[in-house]
PDB file of C-alpha atoms in Angstrom:
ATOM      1  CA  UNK A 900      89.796 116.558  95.768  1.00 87.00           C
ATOM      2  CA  UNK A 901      87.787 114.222  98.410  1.00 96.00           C
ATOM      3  CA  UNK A 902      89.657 111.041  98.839  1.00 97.00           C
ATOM      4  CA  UNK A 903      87.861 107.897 100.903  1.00 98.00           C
ATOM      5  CA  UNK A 904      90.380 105.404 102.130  1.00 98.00           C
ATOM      6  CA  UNK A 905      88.863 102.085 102.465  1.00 98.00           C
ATOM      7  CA  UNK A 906      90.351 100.194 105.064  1.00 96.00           C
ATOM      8  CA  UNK A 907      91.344 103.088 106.704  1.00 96.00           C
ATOM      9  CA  UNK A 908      92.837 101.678 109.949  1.00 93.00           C
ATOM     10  CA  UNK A 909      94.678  98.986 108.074  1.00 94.00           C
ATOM     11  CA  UNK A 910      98.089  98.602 107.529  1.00 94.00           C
ATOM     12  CA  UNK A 911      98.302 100.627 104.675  1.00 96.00           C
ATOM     13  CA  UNK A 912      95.562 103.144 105.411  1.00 96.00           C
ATOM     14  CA  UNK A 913      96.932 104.408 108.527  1.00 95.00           C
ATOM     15  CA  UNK A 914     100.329 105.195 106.440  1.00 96.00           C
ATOM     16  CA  UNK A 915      98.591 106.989 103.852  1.00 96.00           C
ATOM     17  CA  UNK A 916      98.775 110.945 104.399  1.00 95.00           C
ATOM     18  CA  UNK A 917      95.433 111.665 102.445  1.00 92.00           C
ATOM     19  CA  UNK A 918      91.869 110.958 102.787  1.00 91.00           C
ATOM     20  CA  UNK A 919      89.273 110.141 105.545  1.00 95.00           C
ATOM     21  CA  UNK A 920      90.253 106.957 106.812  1.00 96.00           C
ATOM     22  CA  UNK A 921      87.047 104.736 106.827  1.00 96.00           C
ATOM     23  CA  UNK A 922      86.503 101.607 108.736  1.00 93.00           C
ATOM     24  CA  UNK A 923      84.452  98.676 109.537  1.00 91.00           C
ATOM     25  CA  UNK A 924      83.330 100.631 112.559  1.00 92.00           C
ATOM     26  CA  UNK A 925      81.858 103.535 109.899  1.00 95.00           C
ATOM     27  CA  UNK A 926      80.437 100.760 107.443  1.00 96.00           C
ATOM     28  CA  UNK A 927      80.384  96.700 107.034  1.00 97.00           C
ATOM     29  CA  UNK A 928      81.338  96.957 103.368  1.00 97.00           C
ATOM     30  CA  UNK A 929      80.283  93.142 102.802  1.00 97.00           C
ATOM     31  CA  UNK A 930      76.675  94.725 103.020  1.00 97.00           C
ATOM     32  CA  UNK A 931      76.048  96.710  99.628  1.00 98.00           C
ATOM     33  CA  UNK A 932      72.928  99.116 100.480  1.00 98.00           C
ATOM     34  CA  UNK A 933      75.045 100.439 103.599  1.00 98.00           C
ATOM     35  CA  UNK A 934      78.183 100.624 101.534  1.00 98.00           C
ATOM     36  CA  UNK A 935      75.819 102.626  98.392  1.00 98.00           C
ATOM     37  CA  UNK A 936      74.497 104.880 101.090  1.00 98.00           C
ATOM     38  CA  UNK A 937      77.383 105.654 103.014  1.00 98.00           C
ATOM     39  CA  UNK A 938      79.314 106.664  99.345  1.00 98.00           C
ATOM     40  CA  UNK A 939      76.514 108.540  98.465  1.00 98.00           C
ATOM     41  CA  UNK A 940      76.138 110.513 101.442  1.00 97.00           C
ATOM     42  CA  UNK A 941      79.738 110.783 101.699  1.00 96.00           C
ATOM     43  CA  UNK A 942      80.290 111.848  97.593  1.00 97.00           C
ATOM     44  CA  UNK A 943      84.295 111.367  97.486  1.00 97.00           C
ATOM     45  CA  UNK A 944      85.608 112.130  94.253  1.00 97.00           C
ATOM     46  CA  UNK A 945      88.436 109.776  94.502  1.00 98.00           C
ATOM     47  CA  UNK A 946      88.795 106.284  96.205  1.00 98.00           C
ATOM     48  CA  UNK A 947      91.420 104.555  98.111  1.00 98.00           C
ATOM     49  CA  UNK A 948      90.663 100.963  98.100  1.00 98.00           C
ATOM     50  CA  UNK A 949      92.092  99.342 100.537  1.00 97.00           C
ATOM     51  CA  UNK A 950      90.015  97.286 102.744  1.00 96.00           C
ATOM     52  CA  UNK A 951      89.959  93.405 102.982  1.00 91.00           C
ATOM     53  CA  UNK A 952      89.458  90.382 105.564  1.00 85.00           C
ATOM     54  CA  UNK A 953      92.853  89.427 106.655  1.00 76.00           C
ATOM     55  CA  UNK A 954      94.079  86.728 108.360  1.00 67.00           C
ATOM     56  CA  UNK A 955      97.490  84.286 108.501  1.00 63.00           C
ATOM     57  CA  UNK A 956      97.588  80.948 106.452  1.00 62.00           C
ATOM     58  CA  UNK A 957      96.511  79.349 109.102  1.00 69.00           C
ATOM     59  CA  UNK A 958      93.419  80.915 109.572  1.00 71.00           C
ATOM     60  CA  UNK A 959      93.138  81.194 105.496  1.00 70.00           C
ATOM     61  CA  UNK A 960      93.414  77.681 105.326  1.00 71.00           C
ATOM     62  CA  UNK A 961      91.214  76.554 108.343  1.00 77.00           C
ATOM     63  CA  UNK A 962      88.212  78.655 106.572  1.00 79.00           C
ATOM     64  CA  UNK A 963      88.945  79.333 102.871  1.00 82.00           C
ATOM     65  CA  UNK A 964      84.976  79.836 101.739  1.00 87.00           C
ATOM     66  CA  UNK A 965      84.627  82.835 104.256  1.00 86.00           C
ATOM     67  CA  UNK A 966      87.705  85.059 103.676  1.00 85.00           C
ATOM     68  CA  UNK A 967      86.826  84.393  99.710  1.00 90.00           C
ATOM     69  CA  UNK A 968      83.476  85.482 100.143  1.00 93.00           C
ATOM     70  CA  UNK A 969      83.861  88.280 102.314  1.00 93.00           C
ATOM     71  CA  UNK A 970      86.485  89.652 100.118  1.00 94.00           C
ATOM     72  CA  UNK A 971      84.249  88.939  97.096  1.00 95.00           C
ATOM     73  CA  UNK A 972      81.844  90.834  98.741  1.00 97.00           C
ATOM     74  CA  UNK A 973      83.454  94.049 100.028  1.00 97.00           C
ATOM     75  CA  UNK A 974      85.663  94.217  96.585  1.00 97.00           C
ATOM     76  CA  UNK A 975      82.286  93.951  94.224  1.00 98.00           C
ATOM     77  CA  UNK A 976      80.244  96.284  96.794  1.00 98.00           C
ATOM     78  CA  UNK A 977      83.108  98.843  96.666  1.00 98.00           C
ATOM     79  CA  UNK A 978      83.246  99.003  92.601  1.00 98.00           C
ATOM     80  CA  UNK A 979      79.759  98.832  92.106  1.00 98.00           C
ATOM     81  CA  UNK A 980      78.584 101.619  94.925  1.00 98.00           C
ATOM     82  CA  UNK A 981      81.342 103.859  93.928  1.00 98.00           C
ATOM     83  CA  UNK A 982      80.379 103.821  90.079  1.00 98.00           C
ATOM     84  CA  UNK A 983      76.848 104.873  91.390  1.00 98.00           C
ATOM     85  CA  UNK A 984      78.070 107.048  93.990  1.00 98.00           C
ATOM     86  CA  UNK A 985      79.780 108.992  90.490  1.00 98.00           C
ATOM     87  CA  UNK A 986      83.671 107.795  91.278  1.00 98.00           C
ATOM     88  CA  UNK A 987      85.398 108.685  88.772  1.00 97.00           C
ATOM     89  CA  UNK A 988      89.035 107.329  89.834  1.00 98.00           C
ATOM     90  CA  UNK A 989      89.684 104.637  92.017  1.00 98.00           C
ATOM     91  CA  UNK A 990      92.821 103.289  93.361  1.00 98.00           C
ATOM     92  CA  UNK A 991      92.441  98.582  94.256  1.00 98.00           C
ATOM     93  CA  UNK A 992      95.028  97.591  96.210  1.00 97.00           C
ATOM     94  CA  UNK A 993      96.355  94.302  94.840  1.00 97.00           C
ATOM     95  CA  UNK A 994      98.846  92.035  95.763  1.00 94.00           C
ATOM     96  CA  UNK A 995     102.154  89.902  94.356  1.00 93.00           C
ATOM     97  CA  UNK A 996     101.015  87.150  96.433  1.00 89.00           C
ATOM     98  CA  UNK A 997      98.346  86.800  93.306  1.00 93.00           C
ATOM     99  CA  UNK A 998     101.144  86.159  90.562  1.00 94.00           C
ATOM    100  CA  UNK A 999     101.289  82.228  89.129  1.00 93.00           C
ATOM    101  CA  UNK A1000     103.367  80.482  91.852  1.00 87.00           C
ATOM    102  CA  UNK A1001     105.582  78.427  89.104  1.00 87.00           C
ATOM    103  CA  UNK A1002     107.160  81.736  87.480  1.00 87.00           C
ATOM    104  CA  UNK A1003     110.780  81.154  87.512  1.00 84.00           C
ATOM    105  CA  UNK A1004     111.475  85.093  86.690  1.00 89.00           C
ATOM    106  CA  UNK A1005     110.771  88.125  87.766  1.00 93.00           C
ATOM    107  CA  UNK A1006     107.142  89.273  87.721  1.00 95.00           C
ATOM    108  CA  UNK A1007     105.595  91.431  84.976  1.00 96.00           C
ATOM    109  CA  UNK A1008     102.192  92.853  84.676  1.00 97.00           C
ATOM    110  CA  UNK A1009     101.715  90.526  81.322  1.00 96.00           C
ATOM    111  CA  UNK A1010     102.258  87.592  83.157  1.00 95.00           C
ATOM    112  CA  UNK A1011      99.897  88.020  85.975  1.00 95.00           C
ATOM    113  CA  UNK A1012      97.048  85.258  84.874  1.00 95.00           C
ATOM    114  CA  UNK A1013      99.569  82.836  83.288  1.00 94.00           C
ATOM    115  CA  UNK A1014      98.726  80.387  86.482  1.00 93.00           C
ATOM    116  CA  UNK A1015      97.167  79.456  89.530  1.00 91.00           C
ATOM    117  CA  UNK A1016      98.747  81.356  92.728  1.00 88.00           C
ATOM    118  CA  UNK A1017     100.266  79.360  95.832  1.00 83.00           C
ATOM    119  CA  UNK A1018      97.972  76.394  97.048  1.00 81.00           C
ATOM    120  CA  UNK A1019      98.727  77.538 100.297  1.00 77.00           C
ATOM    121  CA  UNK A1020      96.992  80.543  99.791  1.00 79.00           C
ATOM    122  CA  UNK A1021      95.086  80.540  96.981  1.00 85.00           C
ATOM    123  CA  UNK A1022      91.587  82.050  97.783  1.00 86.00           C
ATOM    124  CA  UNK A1023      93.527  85.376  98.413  1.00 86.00           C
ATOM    125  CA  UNK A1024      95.655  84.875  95.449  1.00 89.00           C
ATOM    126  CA  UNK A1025      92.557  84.746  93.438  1.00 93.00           C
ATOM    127  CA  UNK A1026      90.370  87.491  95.067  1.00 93.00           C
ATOM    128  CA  UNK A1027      93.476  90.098  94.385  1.00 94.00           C
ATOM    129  CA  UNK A1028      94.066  88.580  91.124  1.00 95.00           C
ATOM    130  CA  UNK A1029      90.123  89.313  90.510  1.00 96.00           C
ATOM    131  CA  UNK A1030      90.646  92.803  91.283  1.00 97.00           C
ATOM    132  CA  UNK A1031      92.726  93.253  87.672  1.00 98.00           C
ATOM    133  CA  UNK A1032      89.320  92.327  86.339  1.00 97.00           C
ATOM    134  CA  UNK A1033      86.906  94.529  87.749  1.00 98.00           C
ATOM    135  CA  UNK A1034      89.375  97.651  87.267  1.00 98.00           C
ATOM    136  CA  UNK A1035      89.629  96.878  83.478  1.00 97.00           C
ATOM    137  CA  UNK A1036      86.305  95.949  83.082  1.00 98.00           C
ATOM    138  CA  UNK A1037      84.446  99.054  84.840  1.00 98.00           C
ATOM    139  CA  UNK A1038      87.053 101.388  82.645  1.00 98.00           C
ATOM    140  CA  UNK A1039      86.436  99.504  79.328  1.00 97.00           C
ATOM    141  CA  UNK A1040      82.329  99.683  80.028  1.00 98.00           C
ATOM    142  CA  UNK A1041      81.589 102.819  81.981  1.00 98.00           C
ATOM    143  CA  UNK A1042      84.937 104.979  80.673  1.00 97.00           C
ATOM    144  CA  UNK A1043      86.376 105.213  84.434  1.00 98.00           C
ATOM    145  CA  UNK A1044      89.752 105.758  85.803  1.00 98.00           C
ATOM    146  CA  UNK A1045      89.974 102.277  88.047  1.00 98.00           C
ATOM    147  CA  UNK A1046      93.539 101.695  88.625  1.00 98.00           C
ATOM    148  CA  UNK A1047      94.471  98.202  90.255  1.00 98.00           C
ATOM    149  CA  UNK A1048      97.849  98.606  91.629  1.00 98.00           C
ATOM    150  CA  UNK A1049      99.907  95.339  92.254  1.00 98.00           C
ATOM    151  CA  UNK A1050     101.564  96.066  95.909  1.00 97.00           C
ATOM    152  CA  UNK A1051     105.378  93.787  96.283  1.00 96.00           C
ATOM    153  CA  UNK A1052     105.812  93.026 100.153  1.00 94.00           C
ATOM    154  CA  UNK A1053     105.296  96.212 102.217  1.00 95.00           C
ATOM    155  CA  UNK A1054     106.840  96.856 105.605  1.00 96.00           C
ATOM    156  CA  UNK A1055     107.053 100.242 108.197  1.00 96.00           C
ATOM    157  CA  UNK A1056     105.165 101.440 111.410  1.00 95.00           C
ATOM    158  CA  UNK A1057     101.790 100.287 112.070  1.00 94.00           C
ATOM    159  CA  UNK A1058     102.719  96.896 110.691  1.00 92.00           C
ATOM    160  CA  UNK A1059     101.526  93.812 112.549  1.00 89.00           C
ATOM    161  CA  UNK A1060     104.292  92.749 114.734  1.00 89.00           C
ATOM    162  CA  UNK A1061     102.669  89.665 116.169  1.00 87.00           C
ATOM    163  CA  UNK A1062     105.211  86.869 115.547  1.00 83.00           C
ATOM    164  CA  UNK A1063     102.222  84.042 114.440  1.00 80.00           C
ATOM    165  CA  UNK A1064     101.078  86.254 111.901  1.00 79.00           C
ATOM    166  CA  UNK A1065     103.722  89.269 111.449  1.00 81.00           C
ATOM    167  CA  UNK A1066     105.230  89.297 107.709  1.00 86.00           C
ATOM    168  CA  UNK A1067     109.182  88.762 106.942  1.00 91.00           C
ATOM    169  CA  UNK A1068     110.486  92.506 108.026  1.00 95.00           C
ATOM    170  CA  UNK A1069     107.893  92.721 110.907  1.00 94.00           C
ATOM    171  CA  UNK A1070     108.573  89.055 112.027  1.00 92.00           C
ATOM    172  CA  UNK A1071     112.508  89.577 112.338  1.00 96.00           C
ATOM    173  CA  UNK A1072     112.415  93.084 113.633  1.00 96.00           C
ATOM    174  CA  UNK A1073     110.268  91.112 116.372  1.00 95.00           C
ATOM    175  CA  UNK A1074     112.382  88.771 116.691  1.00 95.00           C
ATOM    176  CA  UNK A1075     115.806  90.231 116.890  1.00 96.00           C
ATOM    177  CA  UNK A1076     114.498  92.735 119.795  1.00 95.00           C
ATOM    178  CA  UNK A1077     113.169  89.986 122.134  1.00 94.00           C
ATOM    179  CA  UNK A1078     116.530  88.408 121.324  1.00 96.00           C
ATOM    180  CA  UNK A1079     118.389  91.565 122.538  1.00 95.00           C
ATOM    181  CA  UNK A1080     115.930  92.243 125.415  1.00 93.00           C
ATOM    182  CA  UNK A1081     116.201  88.287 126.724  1.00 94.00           C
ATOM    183  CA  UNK A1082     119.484  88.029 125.672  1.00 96.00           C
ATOM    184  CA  UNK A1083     119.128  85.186 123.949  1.00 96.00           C
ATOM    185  CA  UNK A1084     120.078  83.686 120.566  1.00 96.00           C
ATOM    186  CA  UNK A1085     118.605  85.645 116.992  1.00 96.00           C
ATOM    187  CA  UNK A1086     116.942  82.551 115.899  1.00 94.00           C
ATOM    188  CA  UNK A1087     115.557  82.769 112.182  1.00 93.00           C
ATOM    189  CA  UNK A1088     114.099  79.854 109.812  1.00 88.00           C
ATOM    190  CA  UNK A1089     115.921  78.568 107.034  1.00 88.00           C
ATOM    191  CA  UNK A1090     119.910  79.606 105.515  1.00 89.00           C
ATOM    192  CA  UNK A1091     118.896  83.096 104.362  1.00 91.00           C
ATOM    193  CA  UNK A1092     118.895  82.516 100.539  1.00 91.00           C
ATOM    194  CA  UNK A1093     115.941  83.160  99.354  1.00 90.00           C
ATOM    195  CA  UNK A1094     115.519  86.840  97.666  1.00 92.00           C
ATOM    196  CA  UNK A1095     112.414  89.237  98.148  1.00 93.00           C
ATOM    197  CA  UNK A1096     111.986  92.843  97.149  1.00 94.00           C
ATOM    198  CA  UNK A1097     110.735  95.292 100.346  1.00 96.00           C
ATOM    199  CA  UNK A1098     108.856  98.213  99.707  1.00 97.00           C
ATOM    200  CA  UNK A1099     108.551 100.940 103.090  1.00 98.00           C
ATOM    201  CA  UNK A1100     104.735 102.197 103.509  1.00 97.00           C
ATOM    202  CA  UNK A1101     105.760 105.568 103.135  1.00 97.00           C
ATOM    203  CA  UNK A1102     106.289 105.746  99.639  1.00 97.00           C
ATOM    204  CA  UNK A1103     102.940 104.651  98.890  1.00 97.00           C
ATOM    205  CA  UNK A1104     101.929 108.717  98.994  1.00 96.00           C
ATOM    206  CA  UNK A1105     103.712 110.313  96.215  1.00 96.00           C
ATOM    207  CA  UNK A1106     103.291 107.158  94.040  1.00 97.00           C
ATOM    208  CA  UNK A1107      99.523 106.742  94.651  1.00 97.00           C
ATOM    209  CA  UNK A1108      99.382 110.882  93.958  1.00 96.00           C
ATOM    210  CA  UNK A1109     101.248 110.003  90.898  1.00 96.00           C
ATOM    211  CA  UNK A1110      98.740 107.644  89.453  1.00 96.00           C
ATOM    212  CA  UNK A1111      95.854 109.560  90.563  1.00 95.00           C
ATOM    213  CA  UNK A1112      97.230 112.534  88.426  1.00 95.00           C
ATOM    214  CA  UNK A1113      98.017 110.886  85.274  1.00 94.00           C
ATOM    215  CA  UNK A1114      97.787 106.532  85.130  1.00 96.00           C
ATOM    216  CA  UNK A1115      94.959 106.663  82.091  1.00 95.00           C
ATOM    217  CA  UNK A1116      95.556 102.722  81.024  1.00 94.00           C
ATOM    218  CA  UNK A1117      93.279 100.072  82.154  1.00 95.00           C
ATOM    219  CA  UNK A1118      96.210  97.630  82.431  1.00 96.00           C
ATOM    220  CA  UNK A1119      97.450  96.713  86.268  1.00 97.00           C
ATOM    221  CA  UNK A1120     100.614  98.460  87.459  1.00 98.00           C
ATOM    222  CA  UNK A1121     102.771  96.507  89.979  1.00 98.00           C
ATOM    223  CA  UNK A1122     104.410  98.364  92.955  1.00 97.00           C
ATOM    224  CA  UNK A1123     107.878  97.680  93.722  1.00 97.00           C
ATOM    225  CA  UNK A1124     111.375  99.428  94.173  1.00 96.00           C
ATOM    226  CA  UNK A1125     112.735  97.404  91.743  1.00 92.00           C
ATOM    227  CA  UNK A1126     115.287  96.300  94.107  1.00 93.00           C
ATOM    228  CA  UNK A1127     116.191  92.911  95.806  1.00 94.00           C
ATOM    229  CA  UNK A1128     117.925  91.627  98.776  1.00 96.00           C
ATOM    230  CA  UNK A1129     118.510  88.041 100.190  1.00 95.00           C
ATOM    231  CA  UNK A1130     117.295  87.034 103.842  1.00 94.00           C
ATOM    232  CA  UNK A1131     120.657  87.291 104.918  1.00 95.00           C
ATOM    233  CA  UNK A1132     121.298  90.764 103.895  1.00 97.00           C
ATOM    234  CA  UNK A1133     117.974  91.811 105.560  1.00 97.00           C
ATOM    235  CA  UNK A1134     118.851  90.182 108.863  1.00 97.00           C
ATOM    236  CA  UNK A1135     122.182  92.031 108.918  1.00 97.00           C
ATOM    237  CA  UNK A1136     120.623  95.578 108.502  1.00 98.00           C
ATOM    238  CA  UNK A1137     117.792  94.781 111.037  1.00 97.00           C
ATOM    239  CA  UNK A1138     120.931  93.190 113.588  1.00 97.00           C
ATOM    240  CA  UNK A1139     122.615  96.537 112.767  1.00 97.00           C
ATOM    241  CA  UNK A1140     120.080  98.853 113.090  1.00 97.00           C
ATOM    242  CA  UNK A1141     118.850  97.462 116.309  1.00 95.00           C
ATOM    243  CA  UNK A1142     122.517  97.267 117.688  1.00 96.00           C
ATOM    244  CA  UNK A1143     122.186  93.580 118.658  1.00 95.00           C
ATOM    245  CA  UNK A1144     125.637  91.994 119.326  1.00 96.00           C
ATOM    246  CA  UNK A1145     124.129  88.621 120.329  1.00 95.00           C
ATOM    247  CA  UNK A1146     124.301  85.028 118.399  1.00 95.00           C
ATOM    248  CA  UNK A1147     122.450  85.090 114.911  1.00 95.00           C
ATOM    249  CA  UNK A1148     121.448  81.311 114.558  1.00 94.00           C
ATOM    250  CA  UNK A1149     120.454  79.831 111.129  1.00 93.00           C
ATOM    251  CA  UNK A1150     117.962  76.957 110.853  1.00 85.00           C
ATOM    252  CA  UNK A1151     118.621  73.951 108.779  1.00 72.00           C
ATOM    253  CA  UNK A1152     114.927  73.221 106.863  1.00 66.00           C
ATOM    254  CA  UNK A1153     115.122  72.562 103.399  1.00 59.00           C
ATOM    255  CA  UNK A1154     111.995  73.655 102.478  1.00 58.00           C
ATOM    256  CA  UNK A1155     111.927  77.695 101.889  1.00 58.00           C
ATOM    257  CA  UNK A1156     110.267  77.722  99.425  1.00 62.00           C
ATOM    258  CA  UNK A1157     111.269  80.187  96.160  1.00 69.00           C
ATOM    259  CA  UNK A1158     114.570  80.995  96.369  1.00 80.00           C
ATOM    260  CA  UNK A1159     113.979  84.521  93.884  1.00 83.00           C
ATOM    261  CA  UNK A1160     110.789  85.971  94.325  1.00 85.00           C
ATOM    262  CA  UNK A1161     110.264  89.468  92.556  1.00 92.00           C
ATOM    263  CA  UNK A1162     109.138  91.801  90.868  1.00 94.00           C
ATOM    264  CA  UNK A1163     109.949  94.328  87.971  1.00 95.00           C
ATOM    265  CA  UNK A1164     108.812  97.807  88.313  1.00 95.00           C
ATOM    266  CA  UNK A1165     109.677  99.041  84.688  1.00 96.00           C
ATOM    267  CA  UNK A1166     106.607  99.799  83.689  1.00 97.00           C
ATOM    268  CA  UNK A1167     105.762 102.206  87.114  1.00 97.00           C
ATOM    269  CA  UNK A1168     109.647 103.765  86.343  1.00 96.00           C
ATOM    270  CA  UNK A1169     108.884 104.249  82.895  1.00 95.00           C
ATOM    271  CA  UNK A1170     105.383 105.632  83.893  1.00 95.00           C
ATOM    272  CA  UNK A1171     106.706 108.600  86.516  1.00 94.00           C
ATOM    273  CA  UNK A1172     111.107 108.746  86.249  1.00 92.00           C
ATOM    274  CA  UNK A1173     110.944 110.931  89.033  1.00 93.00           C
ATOM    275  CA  UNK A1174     109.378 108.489  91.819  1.00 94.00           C
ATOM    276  CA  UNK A1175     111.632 107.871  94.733  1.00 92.00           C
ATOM    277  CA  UNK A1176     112.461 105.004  96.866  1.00 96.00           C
ATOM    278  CA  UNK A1177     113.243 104.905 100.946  1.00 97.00           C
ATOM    279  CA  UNK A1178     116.301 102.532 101.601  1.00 96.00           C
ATOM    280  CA  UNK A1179     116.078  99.150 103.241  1.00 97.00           C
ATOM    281  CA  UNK A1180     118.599 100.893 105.373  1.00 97.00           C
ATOM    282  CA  UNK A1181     116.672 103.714 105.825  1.00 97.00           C
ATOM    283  CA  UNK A1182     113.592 101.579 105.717  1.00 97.00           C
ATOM    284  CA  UNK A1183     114.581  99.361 108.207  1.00 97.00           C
ATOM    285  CA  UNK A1184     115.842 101.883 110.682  1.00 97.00           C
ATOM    286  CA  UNK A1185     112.369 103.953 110.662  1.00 97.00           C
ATOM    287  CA  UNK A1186     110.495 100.932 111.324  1.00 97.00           C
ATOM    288  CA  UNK A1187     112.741  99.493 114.091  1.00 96.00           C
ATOM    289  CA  UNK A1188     112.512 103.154 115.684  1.00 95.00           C
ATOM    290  CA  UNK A1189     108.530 103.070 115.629  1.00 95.00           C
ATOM    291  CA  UNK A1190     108.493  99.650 116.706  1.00 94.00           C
ATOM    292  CA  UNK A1191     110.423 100.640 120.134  1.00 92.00           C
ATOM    293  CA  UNK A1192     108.458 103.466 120.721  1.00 91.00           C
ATOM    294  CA  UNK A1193     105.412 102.058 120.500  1.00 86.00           C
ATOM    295  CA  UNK A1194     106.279  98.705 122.288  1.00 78.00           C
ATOM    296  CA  UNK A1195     107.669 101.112 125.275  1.00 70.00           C
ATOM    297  CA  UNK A1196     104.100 102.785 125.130  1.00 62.00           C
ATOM    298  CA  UNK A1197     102.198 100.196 124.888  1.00 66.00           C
ATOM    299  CA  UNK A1198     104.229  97.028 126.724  1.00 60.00           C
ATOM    300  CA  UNK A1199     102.608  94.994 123.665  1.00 65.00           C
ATOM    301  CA  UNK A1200     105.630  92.615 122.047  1.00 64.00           C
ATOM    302  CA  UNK A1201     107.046  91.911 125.782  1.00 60.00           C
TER     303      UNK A1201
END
């Protein structure tokens, strides 16, 4: 089986064990005759999708019509050339950050357009929310196998660790080893409350083999462990793991925004009983590992 991994030097495409990895560099996906000829020439039988125009709210904020229109525009260029190019299955990598920002419950496929996403980052919210759309709308006219798979908040080596735009587990892993290296205080944001589910990269493999083999329905799929764990219980893994025997300091802002924010992954258990999850321990203490090494190679996070 040929697999193409959009986005292949991404976060998640450099984690994935399969596939050629395909990047901007190989095609500028926002341009659909390049993107039809490269599939055609290329003739993958299965597709990765994982390519997209990233940035950090600030950036997202400061220029909302680009990032929605160049995500528009690889996204519809992807579907569209890989329908012609004879795809047949198709793996869209969507996102939790799409879900209706009001939901006071865990998240379940069924509720997924039952609001707007966060104003603060809406135009992404919407272009992965979109992605439900096209997957259910290419199976239901052309009889394909377009899965769009609803990703919870993913963490593990080749992460961006750059504190302005690094995500929660990146951020603090950043954090806490400047801390130790400075000797300084562990300063984090806010009391630690709020409650997130974590997901390490890794595990994307079997799962994504998992659909590929057998997900048939056109209905979105969300991606999680099933498993939750406050601020503060993350910070105390990533201060054990990384042996740091320094001051943890808590903020005092009030604002942190939803205290419980996750997701439900009964319908991906109930799909495949036999998919596995890494630890947050375990998790944590890969990532932290990968994160020294390569800082020591490359003298990046000093």
């Amino acid at each position: 089986m040929k697999i193409l991994v959009t986005g292949g030097t991404g976060f998640i495409g450099k984690n994935l064990s399969v596939g050629y990895k395909l990047s901007s560099s190989d095609v500028d996906l926002r341009d659909f005759n390049k993107t039809l000829r490269f599939f055609l020439n290329y003739e993958p039988d299965v597709i990765i999708h994982c390519a997209a125009r990233h940035g950090n709210f600030k950036e997202m904020q400061e220029d909302k019509v680009s990032f929605f229109r160049d995500n528009q525009l690889i996204d519809l260029n992807v579907f569209e050339s890989a329908r012609l190019a004879g795809v047949k299955k198709l793996i869209a990598l969507s996102s939790v950050t799409a879900f209706p920002h009001h939901l006071d419950k865990e998240f379940v496929e069924e509720d997924f357009h039952l609001g707007e996403p966060h104003p603060s980052c809406y135009t992404y919210g919407f272009n992965k929310r979109m992605l439900d759309i096209m997957c259910r709308s290419y199976n239901n006219q052309y009889g394909l196998n377009y899965i769009c798979a609803i990703l919870t908040n993913m963490y593990g080596k080749h992460n961006n660790f750059d504190l302005d735009s690094a995500t929660v587990v990146s951020n603090l892993i950043h954090k806490c080893y400047l801390a130790k290296k400075k000797d300084t205080d562990f300063k984090i944001h806010g009391d630690g409350s709020p409650i997130r589910d974590y997901m390490y990269v890794d595990d994307l493999n079997n799962i994504f083999k998992s659909l590929l083999d057998n997900y048939k329905s056109s209905e979105p799929v969300i991606i999680s462990t099933g498993e939750y764990i406050s601020i503060k219980n993350l910070v105390d893994i990533i201060v054990e793991k990384m042996e740091f025997k320094g001051n943890v300091v808590w903020g005092n802002e009030k604002n942190m925004g939803q205290i419980k924010k996750v997701s439900s992954n009964n319908k991906l258990i109930n799909f495949d009983k036999d998919i596995n999850f890494t630890s947050v321990e375990k998790g944590i203490e890969k990532t932290i590992k990968w994160f020294i090494r390569y800082n020591k190679g490359n003298e990046v996070y000093s």
